[in-house]
Amino acid sequence: MLVILVLLTSFFSILYLATPSIRKFFAGGVCTTKVQIPGKVVVITGANTGIGKETARELARRGARVYIACRDVLKGESAASEIRADTKNSQVLVRKLDLSDTKSIRAFAEGFLAEEKKLHILINNAGVMMCPYSKTVDGFETHFGVNHLGHFLLTYLLLGRLKESAPARVINLSSVAHLGGKIRFHDLQSKKRYCSGFAYSHSKLANVLFTRELAKRLQGTGVTAYVVHPGCVLSEITRHSFLLCLLWRLLSPFFKSTWQGAQTSLHCALEEGLEPLSGKYFSDCKRTWVSPRARNKKTAERLWNVSCELLGIQWE
């Protein structure tokens, strides 16, 4: 017993001493471009907290007019006030957007299009993770409905303005969890079988496939699309799972900060000359390998068509 105690103590002591090096290893890439974007208009979903908030802060610092699109407007106003004070950029605005409700998505898009004549960067950042089984207002399984269909519809509604503002970019946040995902067309709403972890992975695979198909359809328009894995980040996305929150806290010394997690989104939004890589998957500020399922052209096309049917839209 004493030997085991000594070994455990030694292990955790070594781990503690090695923490700075381990954290540095997992910190990943940093967006190094110095480009400034005064006059550019940006929409970021879920930017009232976490990675989205840090992304909004940096783009505001570079002179952009930033729209924080979020469900919790009060929290959004608090974040916007902080960012305005930090960056000295007064053009940080908050608008209500609930991705679990297609009426809210349409209302946001209608209001934005009436307010703004340009849109240069759309960052589909918001998401849910490990929710107990539930449905959106429109009856979609929550992970699939919010993470995929909500952003699919938002992009569709704003795409005309993006094209008018070209060159423009769409950045979709996915996850390395897409490796465990599968598009189960026979059970997209997980009615037959549900596991919160797999539901999250399925939705993240959908994000990659959507980006791939979107980029293909946008060729020649001046609008490009990229999909991002931000890394393992200490953020509020784990709030729906007590066990995941506990695990995140235990492993927190090795996870990225929200600032570090925002770097790849910023890289894809700002890096010059990235257009030839439209449709590709990025992690740590560089193009990264994706699973074979994420490269399946037929699945991407079918998911696109099914998504349009579910949302009642025609997207040519």
C-alpha positions as YAML, in Angstrom:
chain: A
units: angstrom
residues:
- id: 1
  name: MET
  ca: [0.00, 0.00, 0.00]
- id: 2
  name: LEU
  ca: [2.83, 2.33, 0.93]
- id: 3
  name: VAL
  ca: [4.62, 1.55, -2.33]
- id: 4
  name: ILE
  ca: [1.49, 2.39, -4.33]
- id: 5
  name: LEU
  ca: [1.08, 5.64, -2.43]
- id: 6
  name: VAL
  ca: [4.70, 6.59, -3.10]
- id: 7
  name: LEU
  ca: [4.35, 5.75, -6.79]
- id: 8
  name: LEU
  ca: [1.15, 7.79, -7.13]
- id: 9
  name: THR
  ca: [2.72, 10.73, -5.30]
- id: 10
  name: SER
  ca: [5.77, 10.56, -7.58]
- id: 11
  name: PHE
  ca: [3.60, 10.33, -10.68]
- id: 12
  name: PHE
  ca: [1.50, 13.36, -9.80]
- id: 13
  name: SER
  ca: [4.59, 15.32, -8.74]
- id: 14
  name: ILE
  ca: [6.24, 14.67, -12.11]
- id: 15
  name: LEU
  ca: [2.98, 15.50, -13.88]
- id: 16
  name: TYR
  ca: [2.72, 18.77, -11.98]
- id: 17
  name: LEU
  ca: [6.30, 19.74, -12.82]
- id: 18
  name: ALA
  ca: [5.74, 18.84, -16.48]
- id: 19
  name: THR
  ca: [2.47, 20.78, -16.75]
- id: 20
  name: PRO
  ca: [3.97, 23.94, -18.35]
- id: 21
  name: SER
  ca: [5.64, 21.87, -21.08]
- id: 22
  name: ILE
  ca: [2.52, 19.79, -21.67]
- id: 23
  name: ARG
  ca: [0.33, 22.89, -21.83]
- id: 24
  name: LYS
  ca: [2.73, 24.47, -24.33]
- id: 25
  name: PHE
  ca: [2.59, 21.31, -26.47]
- id: 26
  name: PHE
  ca: [-1.23, 21.33, -26.58]
- id: 27
  name: ALA
  ca: [-1.49, 25.11, -27.07]
- id: 28
  name: GLY
  ca: [-1.28, 24.67, -30.84]
- id: 29
  name: GLY
  ca: [-0.83, 27.28, -33.54]
- id: 30
  name: VAL
  ca: [-1.25, 31.02, -33.33]
- id: 31
  name: CYS
  ca: [-2.75, 33.30, -35.95]
- id: 32
  name: THR
  ca: [0.27, 35.34, -37.02]
- id: 33
  name: THR
  ca: [-1.17, 37.58, -39.72]
- id: 34
  name: LYS
  ca: [-1.09, 41.30, -38.92]
- id: 35
  name: VAL
  ca: [-3.85, 42.22, -41.36]
- id: 36
  name: GLN
  ca: [-6.31, 44.89, -40.23]
- id: 37
  name: ILE
  ca: [-9.94, 44.84, -41.36]
- id: 38
  name: PRO
  ca: [-11.50, 48.27, -40.75]
- id: 39
  name: GLY
  ca: [-14.88, 48.57, -42.43]
- id: 40
  name: LYS
  ca: [-15.38, 44.82, -42.64]
- id: 41
  name: VAL
  ca: [-18.59, 43.35, -41.21]
- id: 42
  name: VAL
  ca: [-18.51, 40.13, -39.20]
- id: 43
  name: VAL
  ca: [-21.23, 37.91, -37.73]
- id: 44
  name: ILE
  ca: [-20.23, 35.40, -35.04]
- id: 45
  name: THR
  ca: [-22.75, 33.04, -33.51]
- id: 46
  name: GLY
  ca: [-22.39, 32.26, -29.82]
- id: 47
  name: ALA
  ca: [-19.86, 35.04, -29.31]
- id: 48
  name: ASN
  ca: [-21.17, 35.98, -25.87]
- id: 49
  name: THR
  ca: [-18.76, 33.50, -24.28]
- id: 50
  name: GLY
  ca: [-15.81, 31.18, -24.84]
- id: 51
  name: ILE
  ca: [-14.04, 30.84, -28.17]
- id: 52
  name: GLY
  ca: [-16.57, 33.03, -29.94]
- id: 53
  name: LYS
  ca: [-16.05, 35.87, -27.50]
- id: 54
  name: GLU
  ca: [-12.27, 35.78, -27.97]
- id: 55
  name: THR
  ca: [-12.72, 35.64, -31.74]
- id: 56
  name: ALA
  ca: [-15.01, 38.67, -31.58]
- id: 57
  name: ARG
  ca: [-12.52, 40.53, -29.39]
- id: 58
  name: GLU
  ca: [-9.65, 40.05, -31.83]
- id: 59
  name: LEU
  ca: [-11.67, 40.95, -34.92]
- id: 60
  name: ALA
  ca: [-12.96, 44.06, -33.14]
- id: 61
  name: ARG
  ca: [-9.37, 44.93, -32.23]
- id: 62
  name: ARG
  ca: [-8.53, 44.79, -35.92]
- id: 63
  name: GLY
  ca: [-11.25, 47.30, -36.75]
- id: 64
  name: ALA
  ca: [-14.20, 45.15, -37.84]
- id: 65
  name: ARG
  ca: [-17.84, 45.87, -37.16]
- id: 66
  name: VAL
  ca: [-18.75, 42.76, -35.17]
- id: 67
  name: TYR
  ca: [-22.20, 41.30, -34.58]
- id: 68
  name: ILE
  ca: [-22.50, 38.99, -31.60]
- id: 69
  name: ALA
  ca: [-25.42, 36.71, -32.49]
- id: 70
  name: CYS
  ca: [-26.54, 34.82, -29.41]
- id: 71
  name: ARG
  ca: [-29.53, 33.47, -27.52]
- id: 72
  name: ASP
  ca: [-28.74, 35.21, -24.21]
- id: 73
  name: VAL
  ca: [-28.85, 38.90, -25.12]
- id: 74
  name: LEU
  ca: [-27.98, 40.10, -21.61]
- id: 75
  name: LYS
  ca: [-24.86, 37.95, -21.57]
- id: 76
  name: GLY
  ca: [-24.12, 39.16, -25.08]
- id: 77
  name: GLU
  ca: [-24.38, 42.81, -24.03]
- id: 78
  name: SER
  ca: [-22.02, 42.14, -21.13]
- id: 79
  name: ALA
  ca: [-19.49, 40.55, -23.49]
- id: 80
  name: ALA
  ca: [-19.89, 43.38, -26.04]
- id: 81
  name: SER
  ca: [-19.37, 46.03, -23.37]
- id: 82
  name: GLU
  ca: [-16.18, 44.30, -22.24]
- id: 83
  name: ILE
  ca: [-14.90, 43.99, -25.82]
- id: 84
  name: ARG
  ca: [-15.72, 47.62, -26.64]
- id: 85
  name: ALA
  ca: [-13.80, 48.80, -23.57]
- id: 86
  name: ASP
  ca: [-10.86, 46.51, -24.32]
- id: 87
  name: THR
  ca: [-10.52, 47.28, -28.04]
- id: 88
  name: LYS
  ca: [-11.77, 50.89, -28.11]
- id: 89
  name: ASN
  ca: [-14.04, 49.77, -30.96]
- id: 90
  name: SER
  ca: [-17.61, 50.91, -30.45]
- id: 91
  name: GLN
  ca: [-18.86, 48.83, -33.39]
- id: 92
  name: VAL
  ca: [-19.56, 45.67, -31.40]
- id: 93
  name: LEU
  ca: [-23.27, 44.91, -31.57]
- id: 94
  name: VAL
  ca: [-25.54, 42.26, -30.08]
- id: 95
  name: ARG
  ca: [-28.51, 40.67, -31.81]
- id: 96
  name: LYS
  ca: [-30.72, 37.83, -30.63]
- id: 97
  name: LEU
  ca: [-30.30, 34.49, -32.37]
- id: 98
  name: ASP
  ca: [-31.62, 31.16, -31.11]
- id: 99
  name: LEU
  ca: [-30.29, 28.40, -33.36]
- id: 100
  name: SER
  ca: [-32.79, 25.93, -31.93]
- id: 101
  name: ASP
  ca: [-35.67, 27.90, -33.47]
- id: 102
  name: THR
  ca: [-35.87, 28.48, -37.23]
- id: 103
  name: LYS
  ca: [-38.21, 31.45, -36.68]
- id: 104
  name: SER
  ca: [-35.52, 33.11, -34.57]
- id: 105
  name: ILE
  ca: [-32.90, 32.39, -37.25]
- id: 106
  name: ARG
  ca: [-35.09, 33.92, -39.93]
- id: 107
  name: ALA
  ca: [-35.87, 36.93, -37.74]
- id: 108
  name: PHE
  ca: [-32.16, 37.51, -37.09]
- id: 109
  name: ALA
  ca: [-31.32, 37.27, -40.80]
- id: 110
  name: GLU
  ca: [-34.17, 39.59, -41.77]
- id: 111
  name: GLY
  ca: [-33.09, 42.18, -39.22]
- id: 112
  name: PHE
  ca: [-29.43, 41.94, -40.16]
- id: 113
  name: LEU
  ca: [-30.09, 42.25, -43.90]
- id: 114
  name: ALA
  ca: [-32.22, 45.33, -43.26]
- id: 115
  name: GLU
  ca: [-29.49, 46.85, -41.13]
- id: 116
  name: GLU
  ca: [-26.31, 45.96, -43.02]
- id: 117
  name: LYS
  ca: [-25.47, 46.21, -46.70]
- id: 118
  name: LYS
  ca: [-22.27, 44.16, -46.36]
- id: 119
  name: LEU
  ca: [-21.14, 40.90, -44.75]
- id: 120
  name: HIS
  ca: [-17.54, 39.82, -45.16]
- id: 121
  name: ILE
  ca: [-17.06, 37.10, -42.54]
- id: 122
  name: LEU
  ca: [-19.62, 34.67, -41.09]
- id: 123
  name: ILE
  ca: [-18.33, 32.50, -38.25]
- id: 124
  name: ASN
  ca: [-20.70, 29.69, -37.29]
- id: 125
  name: ASN
  ca: [-19.19, 29.22, -33.85]
- id: 126
  name: ALA
  ca: [-22.08, 28.37, -31.50]
- id: 127
  name: GLY
  ca: [-22.84, 24.82, -30.52]
- id: 128
  name: VAL
  ca: [-24.16, 22.39, -27.93]
- id: 129
  name: MET
  ca: [-22.44, 19.29, -26.59]
- id: 130
  name: MET
  ca: [-23.53, 16.18, -24.71]
- id: 131
  name: CYS
  ca: [-27.13, 17.26, -24.15]
- id: 132
  name: PRO
  ca: [-29.67, 14.85, -22.72]
- id: 133
  name: TYR
  ca: [-32.08, 13.80, -25.45]
- id: 134
  name: SER
  ca: [-34.20, 16.78, -26.45]
- id: 135
  name: LYS
  ca: [-35.64, 18.46, -29.52]
- id: 136
  name: THR
  ca: [-35.48, 21.93, -30.97]
- id: 137
  name: VAL
  ca: [-38.57, 24.07, -31.41]
- id: 138
  name: ASP
  ca: [-38.96, 22.57, -34.89]
- id: 139
  name: GLY
  ca: [-38.66, 18.98, -33.69]
- id: 140
  name: PHE
  ca: [-35.04, 18.25, -34.65]
- id: 141
  name: GLU
  ca: [-32.71, 16.38, -32.29]
- id: 142
  name: THR
  ca: [-30.85, 19.17, -30.48]
- id: 143
  name: HIS
  ca: [-27.26, 18.44, -31.56]
- id: 144
  name: PHE
  ca: [-28.23, 17.95, -35.21]
- id: 145
  name: GLY
  ca: [-30.71, 20.82, -35.13]
- id: 146
  name: VAL
  ca: [-28.48, 23.43, -33.50]
- id: 147
  name: ASN
  ca: [-24.97, 22.47, -34.60]
- id: 148
  name: HIS
  ca: [-25.83, 21.62, -38.20]
- id: 149
  name: LEU
  ca: [-29.30, 22.66, -39.36]
- id: 150
  name: GLY
  ca: [-29.32, 25.98, -37.50]
- id: 151
  name: HIS
  ca: [-26.08, 27.11, -39.11]
- id: 152
  name: PHE
  ca: [-27.06, 25.60, -42.46]
- id: 153
  name: LEU
  ca: [-30.18, 27.78, -42.51]
- id: 154
  name: LEU
  ca: [-28.36, 30.88, -41.25]
- id: 155
  name: THR
  ca: [-25.71, 30.56, -43.96]
- id: 156
  name: TYR
  ca: [-28.40, 30.08, -46.61]
- id: 157
  name: LEU
  ca: [-30.21, 33.23, -45.50]
- id: 158
  name: LEU
  ca: [-27.04, 35.37, -45.43]
- id: 159
  name: LEU
  ca: [-25.30, 33.96, -48.48]
- id: 160
  name: GLY
  ca: [-26.63, 36.59, -50.88]
- id: 161
  name: ARG
  ca: [-25.10, 39.36, -48.78]
- id: 162
  name: LEU
  ca: [-21.82, 37.44, -48.56]
- id: 163
  name: LYS
  ca: [-21.69, 37.14, -52.35]
- id: 164
  name: GLU
  ca: [-22.42, 40.84, -52.75]
- id: 165
  name: SER
  ca: [-19.54, 41.61, -50.36]
- id: 166
  name: ALA
  ca: [-16.99, 39.24, -51.92]
- id: 167
  name: PRO
  ca: [-14.29, 38.42, -51.20]
- id: 168
  name: ALA
  ca: [-16.00, 36.91, -48.17]
- id: 169
  name: ARG
  ca: [-15.56, 33.87, -45.96]
- id: 170
  name: VAL
  ca: [-17.63, 31.37, -44.00]
- id: 171
  name: ILE
  ca: [-15.96, 29.57, -41.08]
- id: 172
  name: ASN
  ca: [-17.70, 26.59, -39.50]
- id: 173
  name: LEU
  ca: [-16.54, 25.20, -36.18]
- id: 174
  name: SER
  ca: [-16.40, 21.43, -36.02]
- id: 175
  name: SER
  ca: [-14.33, 19.14, -33.80]
- id: 176
  name: VAL
  ca: [-11.93, 16.21, -33.88]
- id: 177
  name: ALA
  ca: [-14.97, 14.37, -32.52]
- id: 178
  name: HIS
  ca: [-16.17, 14.16, -36.14]
- id: 179
  name: LEU
  ca: [-13.89, 11.10, -36.37]
- id: 180
  name: GLY
  ca: [-16.50, 9.17, -34.38]
- id: 181
  name: GLY
  ca: [-19.44, 10.54, -36.33]
- id: 182
  name: LYS
  ca: [-21.66, 8.93, -38.91]
- id: 183
  name: ILE
  ca: [-24.54, 10.39, -40.92]
- id: 184
  name: ARG
  ca: [-27.33, 7.94, -40.21]
- id: 185
  name: PHE
  ca: [-29.88, 8.96, -42.82]
- id: 186
  name: HIS
  ca: [-32.31, 6.33, -41.51]
- id: 187
  name: ASP
  ca: [-32.26, 7.98, -38.06]
- id: 188
  name: LEU
  ca: [-31.03, 11.58, -38.32]
- id: 189
  name: GLN
  ca: [-33.12, 12.62, -35.30]
- id: 190
  name: SER
  ca: [-31.80, 9.74, -33.14]
- id: 191
  name: LYS
  ca: [-35.29, 8.44, -32.43]
- id: 192
  name: LYS
  ca: [-34.25, 4.79, -32.58]
- id: 193
  name: ARG
  ca: [-31.02, 5.08, -30.63]
- id: 194
  name: TYR
  ca: [-29.51, 7.98, -28.73]
- id: 195
  name: CYS
  ca: [-26.14, 8.58, -27.12]
- id: 196
  name: SER
  ca: [-25.23, 12.18, -26.37]
- id: 197
  name: GLY
  ca: [-21.57, 11.68, -27.22]
- id: 198
  name: PHE
  ca: [-22.29, 10.08, -30.58]
- id: 199
  name: ALA
  ca: [-25.01, 12.65, -31.33]
- id: 200
  name: TYR
  ca: [-22.40, 15.39, -30.87]
- id: 201
  name: SER
  ca: [-19.93, 13.53, -33.11]
- id: 202
  name: HIS
  ca: [-22.57, 13.05, -35.82]
- id: 203
  name: SER
  ca: [-23.33, 16.79, -35.82]
- id: 204
  name: LYS
  ca: [-19.64, 17.67, -36.03]
- id: 205
  name: LEU
  ca: [-19.23, 15.36, -39.03]
- id: 206
  name: ALA
  ca: [-22.21, 17.15, -40.58]
- id: 207
  name: ASN
  ca: [-20.33, 20.45, -40.12]
- id: 208
  name: VAL
  ca: [-17.35, 19.12, -42.10]
- id: 209
  name: LEU
  ca: [-19.52, 17.69, -44.88]
- id: 210
  name: PHE
  ca: [-21.56, 20.90, -45.10]
- id: 211
  name: THR
  ca: [-18.39, 22.96, -45.48]
- id: 212
  name: ARG
  ca: [-17.06, 20.67, -48.18]
- id: 213
  name: GLU
  ca: [-20.27, 20.86, -50.23]
- id: 214
  name: LEU
  ca: [-20.68, 24.59, -49.61]
- id: 215
  name: ALA
  ca: [-17.18, 25.31, -50.91]
- id: 216
  name: LYS
  ca: [-17.89, 23.27, -54.05]
- id: 217
  name: ARG
  ca: [-21.09, 25.17, -54.77]
- id: 218
  name: LEU
  ca: [-19.45, 28.54, -54.10]
- id: 219
  name: GLN
  ca: [-16.65, 28.15, -56.63]
- id: 220
  name: GLY
  ca: [-16.29, 31.30, -58.70]
- id: 221
  name: THR
  ca: [-18.43, 33.48, -56.40]
- id: 222
  name: GLY
  ca: [-15.61, 35.03, -54.37]
- id: 223
  name: VAL
  ca: [-16.96, 33.40, -51.18]
- id: 224
  name: THR
  ca: [-14.88, 30.64, -49.60]
- id: 225
  name: ALA
  ca: [-15.58, 28.28, -46.69]
- id: 226
  name: TYR
  ca: [-13.40, 26.61, -44.08]
- id: 227
  name: VAL
  ca: [-14.05, 24.21, -41.21]
- id: 228
  name: VAL
  ca: [-12.14, 24.35, -37.92]
- id: 229
  name: HIS
  ca: [-11.24, 22.11, -35.00]
- id: 230
  name: PRO
  ca: [-10.41, 24.58, -32.21]
- id: 231
  name: GLY
  ca: [-8.83, 21.97, -29.94]
- id: 232
  name: CYS
  ca: [-9.76, 20.87, -26.43]
- id: 233
  name: VAL
  ca: [-10.74, 24.16, -24.85]
- id: 234
  name: LEU
  ca: [-11.86, 25.20, -21.39]
- id: 235
  name: SER
  ca: [-15.22, 26.68, -22.26]
- id: 236
  name: GLU
  ca: [-18.88, 26.44, -21.27]
- id: 237
  name: ILE
  ca: [-19.79, 23.95, -24.02]
- id: 238
  name: THR
  ca: [-19.58, 21.06, -21.52]
- id: 239
  name: ARG
  ca: [-22.27, 22.59, -19.29]
- id: 240
  name: HIS
  ca: [-24.88, 19.94, -20.17]
- id: 241
  name: SER
  ca: [-22.81, 17.04, -18.78]
- id: 242
  name: PHE
  ca: [-21.74, 16.90, -15.13]
- id: 243
  name: LEU
  ca: [-19.21, 14.14, -15.83]
- id: 244
  name: LEU
  ca: [-17.72, 16.04, -18.75]
- id: 245
  name: CYS
  ca: [-17.49, 19.21, -16.66]
- id: 246
  name: LEU
  ca: [-15.66, 17.23, -13.97]
- id: 247
  name: LEU
  ca: [-13.31, 15.65, -16.51]
- id: 248
  name: TRP
  ca: [-12.64, 19.03, -18.12]
- id: 249
  name: ARG
  ca: [-11.69, 20.47, -14.72]
- id: 250
  name: LEU
  ca: [-9.39, 17.57, -13.89]
- id: 251
  name: LEU
  ca: [-7.63, 17.89, -17.24]
- id: 252
  name: SER
  ca: [-7.74, 21.69, -17.32]
- id: 253
  name: PRO
  ca: [-3.95, 22.13, -16.93]
- id: 254
  name: PHE
  ca: [-3.53, 20.51, -20.35]
- id: 255
  name: PHE
  ca: [-6.36, 22.19, -22.24]
- id: 256
  name: LYS
  ca: [-6.31, 25.30, -24.37]
- id: 257
  name: SER
  ca: [-7.53, 28.62, -23.09]
- id: 258
  name: THR
  ca: [-10.38, 30.25, -25.01]
- id: 259
  name: TRP
  ca: [-7.84, 32.65, -26.54]
- id: 260
  name: GLN
  ca: [-5.80, 29.72, -27.84]
- id: 261
  name: GLY
  ca: [-8.96, 28.00, -29.03]
- id: 262
  name: ALA
  ca: [-9.89, 31.03, -31.12]
- id: 263
  name: GLN
  ca: [-6.63, 31.11, -33.08]
- id: 264
  name: THR
  ca: [-7.59, 28.74, -35.88]
- id: 265
  name: SER
  ca: [-10.91, 30.51, -36.45]
- id: 266
  name: LEU
  ca: [-8.97, 33.77, -36.70]
- id: 267
  name: HIS
  ca: [-6.45, 32.20, -39.06]
- id: 268
  name: CYS
  ca: [-9.20, 31.07, -41.43]
- id: 269
  name: ALA
  ca: [-10.94, 34.44, -41.19]
- id: 270
  name: LEU
  ca: [-7.86, 36.59, -41.74]
- id: 271
  name: GLU
  ca: [-4.98, 34.75, -43.41]
- id: 272
  name: GLU
  ca: [-4.36, 36.05, -46.90]
- id: 273
  name: GLY
  ca: [-4.10, 33.64, -49.84]
- id: 274
  name: LEU
  ca: [-6.24, 30.94, -48.24]
- id: 275
  name: GLU
  ca: [-8.76, 30.79, -51.10]
- id: 276
  name: PRO
  ca: [-7.29, 27.66, -52.81]
- id: 277
  name: LEU
  ca: [-7.98, 25.74, -49.59]
- id: 278
  name: SER
  ca: [-11.70, 26.48, -49.53]
- id: 279
  name: GLY
  ca: [-13.63, 23.52, -48.13]
- id: 280
  name: LYS
  ca: [-10.68, 22.19, -46.14]
- id: 281
  name: TYR
  ca: [-10.42, 21.29, -42.46]
- id: 282
  name: PHE
  ca: [-8.05, 23.23, -40.19]
- id: 283
  name: SER
  ca: [-6.56, 22.68, -36.75]
- id: 284
  name: ASP
  ca: [-3.79, 24.61, -35.03]
- id: 285
  name: CYS
  ca: [-3.79, 27.13, -37.88]
- id: 286
  name: LYS
  ca: [-2.98, 24.64, -40.60]
- id: 287
  name: ARG
  ca: [-4.81, 22.25, -42.90]
- id: 288
  name: THR
  ca: [-5.35, 18.92, -41.20]
- id: 289
  name: TRP
  ca: [-6.42, 15.37, -42.07]
- id: 290
  name: VAL
  ca: [-10.10, 14.43, -41.84]
- id: 291
  name: SER
  ca: [-11.82, 11.07, -41.58]
- id: 292
  name: PRO
  ca: [-12.78, 9.13, -44.74]
- id: 293
  name: ARG
  ca: [-16.46, 9.73, -43.91]
- id: 294
  name: ALA
  ca: [-15.79, 13.48, -43.96]
- id: 295
  name: ARG
  ca: [-14.42, 13.18, -47.50]
- id: 296
  name: ASN
  ca: [-17.36, 11.25, -48.93]
- id: 297
  name: LYS
  ca: [-18.79, 13.33, -51.79]
- id: 298
  name: LYS
  ca: [-22.03, 11.35, -52.08]
- id: 299
  name: THR
  ca: [-22.75, 11.67, -48.37]
- id: 300
  name: ALA
  ca: [-22.06, 15.42, -48.50]
- id: 301
  name: GLU
  ca: [-24.45, 15.88, -51.44]
- id: 302
  name: ARG
  ca: [-27.17, 13.76, -49.85]
- id: 303
  name: LEU
  ca: [-26.85, 15.54, -46.50]
- id: 304
  name: TRP
  ca: [-27.18, 18.87, -48.33]
- id: 305
  name: ASN
  ca: [-30.37, 17.78, -50.08]
- id: 306
  name: VAL
  ca: [-31.89, 16.24, -46.95]
- id: 307
  name: SER
  ca: [-31.07, 19.38, -44.93]
- id: 308
  name: CYS
  ca: [-32.85, 21.53, -47.51]
- id: 309
  name: GLU
  ca: [-35.90, 19.25, -47.34]
- id: 310
  name: LEU
  ca: [-36.01, 19.33, -43.54]
- id: 311
  name: LEU
  ca: [-35.78, 23.14, -43.53]
- id: 312
  name: GLY
  ca: [-38.15, 23.63, -46.42]
- id: 313
  name: ILE
  ca: [-35.69, 25.60, -48.54]
- id: 314
  name: GLN
  ca: [-34.40, 25.39, -52.11]
- id: 315
  name: TRP
  ca: [-30.68, 26.02, -52.30]
- id: 316
  name: GLU
  ca: [-29.26, 25.69, -55.79]
...
